[in-house]
Tab-separated table of C-alpha atoms in Angstrom:
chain	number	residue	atom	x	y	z
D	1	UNK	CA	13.164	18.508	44.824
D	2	UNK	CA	10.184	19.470	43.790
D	3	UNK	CA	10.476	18.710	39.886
D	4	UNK	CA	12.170	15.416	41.215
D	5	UNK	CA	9.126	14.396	42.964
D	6	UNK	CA	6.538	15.620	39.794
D	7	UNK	CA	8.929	13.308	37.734
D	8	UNK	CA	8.671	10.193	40.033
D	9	UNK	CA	4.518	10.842	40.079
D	10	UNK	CA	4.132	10.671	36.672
D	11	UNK	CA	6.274	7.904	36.055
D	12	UNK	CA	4.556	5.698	38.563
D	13	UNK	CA	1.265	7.272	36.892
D	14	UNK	CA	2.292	5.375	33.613
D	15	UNK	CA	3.332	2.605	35.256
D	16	UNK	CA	0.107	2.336	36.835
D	17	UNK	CA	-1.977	2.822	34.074
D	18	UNK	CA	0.223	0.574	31.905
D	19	UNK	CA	0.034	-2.315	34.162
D	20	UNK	CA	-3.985	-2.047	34.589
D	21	UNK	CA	-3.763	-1.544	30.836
D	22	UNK	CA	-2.054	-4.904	29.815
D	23	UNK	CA	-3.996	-6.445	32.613
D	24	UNK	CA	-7.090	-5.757	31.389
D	25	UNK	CA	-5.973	-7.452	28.195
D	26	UNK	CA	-4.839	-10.660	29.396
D	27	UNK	CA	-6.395	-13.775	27.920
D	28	UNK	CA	-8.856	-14.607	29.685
D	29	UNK	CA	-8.712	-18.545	30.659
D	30	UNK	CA	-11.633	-20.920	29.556
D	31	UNK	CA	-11.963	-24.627	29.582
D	32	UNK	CA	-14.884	-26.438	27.679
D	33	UNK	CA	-16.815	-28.974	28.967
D	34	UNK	CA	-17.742	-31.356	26.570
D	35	UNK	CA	-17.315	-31.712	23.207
D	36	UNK	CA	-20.649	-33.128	21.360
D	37	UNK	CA	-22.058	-30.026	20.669
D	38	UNK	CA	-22.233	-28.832	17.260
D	39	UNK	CA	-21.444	-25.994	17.166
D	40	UNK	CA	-18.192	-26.938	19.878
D	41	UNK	CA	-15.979	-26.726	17.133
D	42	UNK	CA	-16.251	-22.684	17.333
D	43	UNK	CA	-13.594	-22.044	19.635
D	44	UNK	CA	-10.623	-24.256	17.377
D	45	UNK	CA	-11.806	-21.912	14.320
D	46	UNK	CA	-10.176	-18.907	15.939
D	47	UNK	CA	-6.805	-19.308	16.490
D	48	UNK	CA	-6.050	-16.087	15.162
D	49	UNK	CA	-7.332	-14.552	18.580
D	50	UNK	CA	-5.615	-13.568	21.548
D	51	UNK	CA	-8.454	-12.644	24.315
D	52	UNK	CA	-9.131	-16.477	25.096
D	53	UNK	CA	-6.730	-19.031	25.976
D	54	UNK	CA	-7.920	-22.726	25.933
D	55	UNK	CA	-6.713	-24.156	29.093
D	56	UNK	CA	-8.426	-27.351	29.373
D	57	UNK	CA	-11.192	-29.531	27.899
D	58	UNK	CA	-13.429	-32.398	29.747
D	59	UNK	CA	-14.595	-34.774	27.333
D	60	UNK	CA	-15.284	-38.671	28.986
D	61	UNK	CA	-15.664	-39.586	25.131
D	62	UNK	CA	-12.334	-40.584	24.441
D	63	UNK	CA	-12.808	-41.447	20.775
D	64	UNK	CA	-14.607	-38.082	20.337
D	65	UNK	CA	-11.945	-36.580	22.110
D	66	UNK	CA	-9.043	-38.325	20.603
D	67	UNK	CA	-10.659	-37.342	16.816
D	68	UNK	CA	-10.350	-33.403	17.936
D	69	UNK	CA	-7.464	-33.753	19.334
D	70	UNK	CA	-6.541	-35.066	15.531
D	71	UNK	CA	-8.182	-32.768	13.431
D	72	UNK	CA	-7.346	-29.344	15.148
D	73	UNK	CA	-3.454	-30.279	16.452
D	74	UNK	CA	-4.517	-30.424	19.964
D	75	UNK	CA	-1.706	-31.483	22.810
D	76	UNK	CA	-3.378	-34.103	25.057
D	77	UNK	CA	-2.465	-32.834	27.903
D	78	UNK	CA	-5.749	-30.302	27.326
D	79	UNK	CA	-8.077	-33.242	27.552
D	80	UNK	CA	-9.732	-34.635	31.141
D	81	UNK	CA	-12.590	-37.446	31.576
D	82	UNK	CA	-13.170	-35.901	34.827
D	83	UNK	CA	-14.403	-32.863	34.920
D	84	UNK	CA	-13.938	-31.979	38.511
D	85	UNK	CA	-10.285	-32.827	38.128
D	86	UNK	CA	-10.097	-30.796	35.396
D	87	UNK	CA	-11.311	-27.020	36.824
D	88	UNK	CA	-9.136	-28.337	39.899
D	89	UNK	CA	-5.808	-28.931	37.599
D	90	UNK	CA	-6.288	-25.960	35.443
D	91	UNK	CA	-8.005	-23.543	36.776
D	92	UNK	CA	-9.805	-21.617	34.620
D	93	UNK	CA	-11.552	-18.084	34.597
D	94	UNK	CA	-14.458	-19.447	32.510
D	95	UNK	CA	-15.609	-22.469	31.134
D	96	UNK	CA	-17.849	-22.968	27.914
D	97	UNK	CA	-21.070	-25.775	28.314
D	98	UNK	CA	-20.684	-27.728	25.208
D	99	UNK	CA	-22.886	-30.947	25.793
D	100	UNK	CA	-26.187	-31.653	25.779
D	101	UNK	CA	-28.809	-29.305	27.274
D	102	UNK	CA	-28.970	-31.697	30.850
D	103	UNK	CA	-25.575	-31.031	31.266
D	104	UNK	CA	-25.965	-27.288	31.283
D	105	UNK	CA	-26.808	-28.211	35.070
D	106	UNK	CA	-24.181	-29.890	36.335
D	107	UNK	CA	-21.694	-27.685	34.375
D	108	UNK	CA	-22.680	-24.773	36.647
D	109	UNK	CA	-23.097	-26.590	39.673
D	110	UNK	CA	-19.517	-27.802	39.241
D	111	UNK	CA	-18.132	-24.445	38.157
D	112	UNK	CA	-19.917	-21.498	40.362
D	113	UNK	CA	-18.528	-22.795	43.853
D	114	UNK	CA	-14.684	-22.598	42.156
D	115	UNK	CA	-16.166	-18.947	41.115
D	116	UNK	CA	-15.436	-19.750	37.224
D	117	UNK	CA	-17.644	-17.958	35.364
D	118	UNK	CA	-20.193	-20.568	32.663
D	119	UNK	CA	-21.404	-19.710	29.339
D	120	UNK	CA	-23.735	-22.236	27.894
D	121	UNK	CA	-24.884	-22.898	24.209
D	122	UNK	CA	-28.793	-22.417	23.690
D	123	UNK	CA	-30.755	-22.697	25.614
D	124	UNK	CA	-30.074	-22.685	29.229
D	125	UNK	CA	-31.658	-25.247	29.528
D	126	UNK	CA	-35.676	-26.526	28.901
D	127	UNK	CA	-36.394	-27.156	32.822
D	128	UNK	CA	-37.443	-24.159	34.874
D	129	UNK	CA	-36.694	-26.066	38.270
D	130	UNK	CA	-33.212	-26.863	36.959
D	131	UNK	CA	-32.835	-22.882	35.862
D	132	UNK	CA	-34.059	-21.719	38.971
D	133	UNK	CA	-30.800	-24.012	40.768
D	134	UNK	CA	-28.543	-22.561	38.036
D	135	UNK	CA	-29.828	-18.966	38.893
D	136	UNK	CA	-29.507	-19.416	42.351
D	137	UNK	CA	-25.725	-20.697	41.808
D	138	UNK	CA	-24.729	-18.270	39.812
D	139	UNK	CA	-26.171	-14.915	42.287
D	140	UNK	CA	-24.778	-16.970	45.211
D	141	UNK	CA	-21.252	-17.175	43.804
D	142	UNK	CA	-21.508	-13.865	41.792
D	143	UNK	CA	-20.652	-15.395	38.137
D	144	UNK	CA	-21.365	-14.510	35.007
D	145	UNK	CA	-24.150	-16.989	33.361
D	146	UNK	CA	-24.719	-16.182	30.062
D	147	UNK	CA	-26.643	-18.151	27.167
D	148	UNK	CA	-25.168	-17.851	23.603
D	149	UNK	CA	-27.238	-17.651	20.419
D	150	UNK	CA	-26.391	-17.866	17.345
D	151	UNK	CA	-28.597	-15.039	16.589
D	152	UNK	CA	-27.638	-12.793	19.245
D	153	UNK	CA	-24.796	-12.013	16.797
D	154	UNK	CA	-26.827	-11.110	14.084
D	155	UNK	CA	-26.815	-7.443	12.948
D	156	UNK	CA	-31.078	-7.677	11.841
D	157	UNK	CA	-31.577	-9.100	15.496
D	158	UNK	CA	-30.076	-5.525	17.348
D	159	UNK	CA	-31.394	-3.633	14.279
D	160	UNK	CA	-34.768	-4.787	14.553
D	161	UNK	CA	-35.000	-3.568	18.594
D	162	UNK	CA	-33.453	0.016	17.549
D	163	UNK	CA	-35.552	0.360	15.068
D	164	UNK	CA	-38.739	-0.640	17.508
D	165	UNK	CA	-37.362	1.989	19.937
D	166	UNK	CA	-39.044	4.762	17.579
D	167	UNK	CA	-42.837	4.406	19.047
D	168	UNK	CA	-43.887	7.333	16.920
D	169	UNK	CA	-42.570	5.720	13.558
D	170	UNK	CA	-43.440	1.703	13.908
D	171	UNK	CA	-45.811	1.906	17.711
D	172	UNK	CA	-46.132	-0.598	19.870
D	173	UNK	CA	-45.425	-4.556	18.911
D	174	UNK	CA	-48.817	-5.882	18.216
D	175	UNK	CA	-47.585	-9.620	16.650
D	176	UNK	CA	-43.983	-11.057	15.994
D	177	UNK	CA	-43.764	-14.289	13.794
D	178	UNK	CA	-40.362	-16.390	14.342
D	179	UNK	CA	-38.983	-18.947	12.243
D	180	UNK	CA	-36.071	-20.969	13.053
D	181	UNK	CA	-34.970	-24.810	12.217
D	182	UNK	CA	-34.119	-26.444	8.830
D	183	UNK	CA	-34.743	-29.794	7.577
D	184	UNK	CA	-33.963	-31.895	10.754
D	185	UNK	CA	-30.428	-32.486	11.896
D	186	UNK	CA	-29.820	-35.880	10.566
D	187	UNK	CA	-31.351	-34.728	7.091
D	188	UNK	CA	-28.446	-32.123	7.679
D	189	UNK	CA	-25.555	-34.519	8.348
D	190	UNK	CA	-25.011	-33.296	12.216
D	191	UNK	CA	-22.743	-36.193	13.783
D	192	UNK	CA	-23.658	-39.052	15.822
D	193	UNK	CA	-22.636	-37.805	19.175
D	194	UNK	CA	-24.550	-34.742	18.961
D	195	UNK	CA	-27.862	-36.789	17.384
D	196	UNK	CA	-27.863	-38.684	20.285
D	197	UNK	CA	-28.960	-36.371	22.845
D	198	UNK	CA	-30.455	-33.672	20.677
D	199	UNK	CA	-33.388	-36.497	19.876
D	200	UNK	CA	-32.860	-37.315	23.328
D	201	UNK	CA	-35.973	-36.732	25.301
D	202	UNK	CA	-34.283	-36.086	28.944
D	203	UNK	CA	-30.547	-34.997	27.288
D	204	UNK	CA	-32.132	-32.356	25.085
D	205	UNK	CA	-35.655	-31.805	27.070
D	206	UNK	CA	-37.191	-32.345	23.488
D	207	UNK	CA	-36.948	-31.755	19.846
D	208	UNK	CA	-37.657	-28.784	17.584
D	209	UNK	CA	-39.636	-27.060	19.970
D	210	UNK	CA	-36.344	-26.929	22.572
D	211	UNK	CA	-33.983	-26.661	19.543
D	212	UNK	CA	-35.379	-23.749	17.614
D	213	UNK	CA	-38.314	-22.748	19.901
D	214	UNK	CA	-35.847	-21.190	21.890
D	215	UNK	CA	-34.489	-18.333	19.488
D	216	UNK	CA	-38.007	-16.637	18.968
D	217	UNK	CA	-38.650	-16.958	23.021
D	218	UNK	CA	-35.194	-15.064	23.596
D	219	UNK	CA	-35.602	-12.634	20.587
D	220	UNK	CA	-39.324	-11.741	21.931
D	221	UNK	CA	-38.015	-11.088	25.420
D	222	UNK	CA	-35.151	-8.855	24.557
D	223	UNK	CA	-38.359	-6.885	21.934
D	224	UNK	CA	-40.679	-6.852	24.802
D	225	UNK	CA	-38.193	-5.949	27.437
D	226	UNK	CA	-38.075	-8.389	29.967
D	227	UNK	CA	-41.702	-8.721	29.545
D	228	UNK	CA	-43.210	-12.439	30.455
D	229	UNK	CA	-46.213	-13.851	28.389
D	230	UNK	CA	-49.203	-14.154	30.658
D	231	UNK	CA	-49.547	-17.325	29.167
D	232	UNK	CA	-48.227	-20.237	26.717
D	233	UNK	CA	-49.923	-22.312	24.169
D	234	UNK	CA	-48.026	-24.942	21.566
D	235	UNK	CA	-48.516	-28.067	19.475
D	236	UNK	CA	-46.130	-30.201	18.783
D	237	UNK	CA	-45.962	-33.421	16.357
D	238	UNK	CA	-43.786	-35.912	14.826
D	239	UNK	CA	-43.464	-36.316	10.988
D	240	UNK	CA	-40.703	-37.821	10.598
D	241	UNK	CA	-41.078	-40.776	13.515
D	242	UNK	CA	-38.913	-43.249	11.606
D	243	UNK	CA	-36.235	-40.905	12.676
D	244	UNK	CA	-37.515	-38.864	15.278
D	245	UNK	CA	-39.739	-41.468	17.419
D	246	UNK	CA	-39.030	-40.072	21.062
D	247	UNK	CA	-39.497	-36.404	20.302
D	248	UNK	CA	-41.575	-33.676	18.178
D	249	UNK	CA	-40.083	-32.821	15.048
D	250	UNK	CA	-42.342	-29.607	14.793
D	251	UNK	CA	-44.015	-27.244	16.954
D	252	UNK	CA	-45.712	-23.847	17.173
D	253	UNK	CA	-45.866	-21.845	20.235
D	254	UNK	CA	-48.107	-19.139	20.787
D	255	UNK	CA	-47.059	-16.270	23.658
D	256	UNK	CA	-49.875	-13.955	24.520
D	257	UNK	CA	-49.144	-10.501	26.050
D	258	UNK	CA	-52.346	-9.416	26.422
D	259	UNK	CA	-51.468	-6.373	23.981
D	260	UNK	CA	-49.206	-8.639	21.547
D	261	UNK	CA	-48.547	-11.955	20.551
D	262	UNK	CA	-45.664	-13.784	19.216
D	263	UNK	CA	-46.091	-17.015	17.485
D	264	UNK	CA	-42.757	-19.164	17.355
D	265	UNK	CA	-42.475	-22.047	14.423
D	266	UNK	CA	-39.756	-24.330	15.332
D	267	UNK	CA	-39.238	-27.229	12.591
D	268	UNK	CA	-36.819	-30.082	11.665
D	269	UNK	CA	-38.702	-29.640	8.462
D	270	UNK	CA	-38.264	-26.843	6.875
D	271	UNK	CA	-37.153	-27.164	3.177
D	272	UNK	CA	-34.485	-25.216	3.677
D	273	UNK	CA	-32.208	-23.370	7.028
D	274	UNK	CA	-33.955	-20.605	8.376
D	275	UNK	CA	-33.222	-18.184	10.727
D	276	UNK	CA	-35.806	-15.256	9.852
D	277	UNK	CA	-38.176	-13.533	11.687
D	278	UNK	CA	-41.254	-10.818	11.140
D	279	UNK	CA	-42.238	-7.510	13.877
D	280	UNK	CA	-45.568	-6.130	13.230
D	281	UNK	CA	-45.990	-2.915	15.496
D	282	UNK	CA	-49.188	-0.498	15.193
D	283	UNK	CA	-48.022	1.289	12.513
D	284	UNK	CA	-45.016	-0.118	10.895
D	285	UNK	CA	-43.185	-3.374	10.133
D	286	UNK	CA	-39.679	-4.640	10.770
D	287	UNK	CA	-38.950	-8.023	8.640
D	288	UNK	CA	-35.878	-9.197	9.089
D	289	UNK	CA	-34.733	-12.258	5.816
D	290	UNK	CA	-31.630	-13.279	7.670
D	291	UNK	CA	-28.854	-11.736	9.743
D	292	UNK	CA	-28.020	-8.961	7.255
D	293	UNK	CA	-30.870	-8.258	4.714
D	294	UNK	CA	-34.268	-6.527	5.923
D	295	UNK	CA	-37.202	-4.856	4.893
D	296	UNK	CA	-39.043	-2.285	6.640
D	297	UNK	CA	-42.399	-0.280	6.418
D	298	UNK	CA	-44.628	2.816	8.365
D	299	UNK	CA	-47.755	4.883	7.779
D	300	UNK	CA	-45.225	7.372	7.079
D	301	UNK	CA	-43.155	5.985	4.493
D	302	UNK	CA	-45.584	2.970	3.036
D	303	UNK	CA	-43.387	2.303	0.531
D	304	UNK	CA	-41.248	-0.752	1.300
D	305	UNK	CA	-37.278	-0.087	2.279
D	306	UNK	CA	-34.921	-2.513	1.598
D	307	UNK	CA	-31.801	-2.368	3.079
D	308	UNK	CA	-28.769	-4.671	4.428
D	309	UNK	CA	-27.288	-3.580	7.969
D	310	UNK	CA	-23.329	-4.889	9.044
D	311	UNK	CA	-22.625	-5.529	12.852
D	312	UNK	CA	-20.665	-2.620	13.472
D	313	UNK	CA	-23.504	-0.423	12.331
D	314	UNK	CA	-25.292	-1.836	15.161
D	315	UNK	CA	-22.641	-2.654	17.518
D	316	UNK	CA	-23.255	-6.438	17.331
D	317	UNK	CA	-20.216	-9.045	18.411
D	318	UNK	CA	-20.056	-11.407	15.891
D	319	UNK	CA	-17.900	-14.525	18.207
D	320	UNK	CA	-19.258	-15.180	21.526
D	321	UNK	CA	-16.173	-15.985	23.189
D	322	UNK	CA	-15.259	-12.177	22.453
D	323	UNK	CA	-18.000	-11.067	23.730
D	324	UNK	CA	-17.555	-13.436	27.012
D	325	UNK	CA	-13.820	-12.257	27.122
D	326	UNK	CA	-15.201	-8.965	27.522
D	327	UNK	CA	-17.929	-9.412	29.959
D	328	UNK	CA	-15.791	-11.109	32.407
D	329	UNK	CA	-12.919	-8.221	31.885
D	330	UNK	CA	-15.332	-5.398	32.846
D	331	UNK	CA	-15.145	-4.019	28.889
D	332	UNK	CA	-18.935	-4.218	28.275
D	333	UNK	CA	-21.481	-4.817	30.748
D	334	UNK	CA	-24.445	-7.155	30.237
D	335	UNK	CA	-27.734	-5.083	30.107
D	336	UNK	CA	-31.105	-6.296	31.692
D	337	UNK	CA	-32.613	-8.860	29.808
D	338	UNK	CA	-30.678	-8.467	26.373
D	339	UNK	CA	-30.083	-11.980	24.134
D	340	UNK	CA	-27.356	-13.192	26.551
D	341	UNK	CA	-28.274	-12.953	29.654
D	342	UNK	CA	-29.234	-14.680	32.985
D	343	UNK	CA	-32.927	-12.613	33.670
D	344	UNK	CA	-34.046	-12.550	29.634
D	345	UNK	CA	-32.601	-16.699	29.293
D	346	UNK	CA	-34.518	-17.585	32.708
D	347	UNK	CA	-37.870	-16.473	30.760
D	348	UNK	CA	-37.034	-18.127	27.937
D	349	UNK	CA	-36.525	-21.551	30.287
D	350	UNK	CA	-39.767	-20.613	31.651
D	351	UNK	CA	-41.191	-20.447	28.353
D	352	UNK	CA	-40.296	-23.695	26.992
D	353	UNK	CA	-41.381	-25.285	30.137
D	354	UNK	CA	-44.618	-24.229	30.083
D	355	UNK	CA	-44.201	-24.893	26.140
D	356	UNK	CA	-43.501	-28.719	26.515
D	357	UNK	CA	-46.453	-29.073	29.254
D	358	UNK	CA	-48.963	-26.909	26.973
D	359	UNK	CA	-48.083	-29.533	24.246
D	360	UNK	CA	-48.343	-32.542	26.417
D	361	UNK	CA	-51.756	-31.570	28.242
D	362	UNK	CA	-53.332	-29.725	24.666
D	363	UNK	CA	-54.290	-26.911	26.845
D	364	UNK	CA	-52.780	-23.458	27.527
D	365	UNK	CA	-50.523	-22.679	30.292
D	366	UNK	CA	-50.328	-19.735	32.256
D	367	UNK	CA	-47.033	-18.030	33.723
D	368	UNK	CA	-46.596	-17.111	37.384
D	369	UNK	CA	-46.032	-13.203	37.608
């Protein structure tokens, strides 16, 4: 009797552990909403994935829509104009904020009350009132929020903090210099429905300084720790205003720390795409060329090292939605002000706020502790 009984406990053991086990490795449900972001077209370049199923996808463009539906084999059924009817019809565990920058507001004021769980594309968005109502949403409802950049997936970006960890070798960050942008995203080809908003004033909150100002304000965070600037300076201007007339086509933000500054150069003029950025500590440099190749230097070894670092040296996730799968599965947890999340993205909405006003009045702004 006794054996019998061992037997039946360690079958319903497995059983247990294999149901949490597939469980835990269902797809996890996400619907988009929108469709005129660049970079939407992520999530139909990964078909050969299986944590994420596409459920659903609110687009009131109907030629936009109608155009994805052709080039990536869509059925039509996937595609809403309403996007209240949509979450309501489909029901999904997540949904991904692909429109413009305004809408990152209404995506998660639509979403946290079903309890579906928002991920938004850079930034959260450029208003700290409407980030403090998307905060508030999101602890009310307990969702995930997250903000995805594209260079929270580079390898440089989480080798540069380890490597900043080591006070002894490269001391404490005295001056970071960020540069993001390229040559302006018509020079670049981006298409119409995305132009529209991202030189969009209230759709996109502004233009290179909300575009790429953004990266170096997240990147600095994560560095400093959750660490706000006491205060904000920037200038913005317009080079280009046969193309750009309602917004800034460059700026330069300056965050002071008291004990470290970090000077952000956001352009739609660069010559050519970069995504680079330079970490001066006391006594040793981290410069980081692009998402693989970087340089350092210390007191100790003052002879340059150059060296190329891959993601899983560094434990980087190199697609989003993976990462988001994750997150909302329990597999990884999202630490304290790292590149996605709510309290280090909240800063960084706080940053460009006080960024846009600096710009605006030509004086410096200072942050609320």
């Amino acid at each position: 009797m006794k054996n019998l009984l061992l037997f039946l406990f360690i079958c319903f053991s497995f059983f247990q552990y294999s149901f949490s086990q597939h469980g835990s490795q269902q797809p996890v449900r996400m619907a988009m909403m929108g469709l005129s972001h660049g970079h939407s077209p992520w999530i139909f370049n990964r078909k050969d994935k299986t944590d994420v199923d596409l459920v659903g996808i609110y687009e009131p463009n109907t030629e936009l829509a109608a155009s994805y539906a052709k080039r990536y084999n869509l059925d039509e059924k996937l595609f809403f104009t309403d996007a209240k009817a949509m979450l309501d019809a489909v029901k999904p565990e997540a949904v991904l904020a692909f429109g413009s920058i305004y809408a990152h507001l209404e995506a998660v004021e639509l979403a946290a009350p079903r309890g579906i769980h928002v991920m938004v594309e850079k930034p959260l968005t450029y208003s700290l009132d409407q980030a403090k109502k998307m905060e508030a949403l999101a602890k009310k409802h307990g969702i995930h929020l997250l903000t995805n950049f594209e260079t929270s997936w580079y390898a440089s970006t989480e080798k540069t903090y380890q490597l900043l960890q080591d006070k002894e070798a490269f001391g404490p960050i005295r001056k970071a210099v960020f540069h993001h942008g390229h040559r302006g995203p018509k020079e670049i080809g981006v298409g119409k429905e995305f132009l529209d908003w991202l030189t969009d004033p209230v759709q996109n909150g502004g233009g290179a300084l909300v575009d790429f100002g953004c990266y170096g304000a997240n990147i600095m965070t994560y560095l400093m720790e959750g660490r706000k600037p006491i205060s904000v300076t920037a200038i913005t201007n317009t080079y280009k205003p046969d193309i750009y007339p309602k917004v800034d086509d460059e700026a330069t933000i300056i965050l002071d720390y008291v004990d470290a500054q970090a000077i952000i150069q956001a352009s739609w003029n660069w010559p050519f795409d970069r995504k680079d950025m330079e970490v001066y500590g006391k006594t040793g440099q981290v410069i980081s060329e692009n998402k693989s190749k970087m340089r350092t230097r210390t007191w100790d070894n003052p002879e340059e090292k150059t060296f190329e670092v891959r993601p899983d040296e560094v434990g980087v996730y190199v697609d989003p939605f993976s990462y988001f799968a994750d997150v909302i599965r329990g597999k990884i947890k999202v630490e304290d002000y790292s590149l996605y999340s709510l309290n280090n993205n909240m800063i960084v909405a706080e940053i460009l706020d006080a960024a846009r006003k600096s710009a605006e009045k030509g004086e410096t702004v200072f942050l609320g502790r």
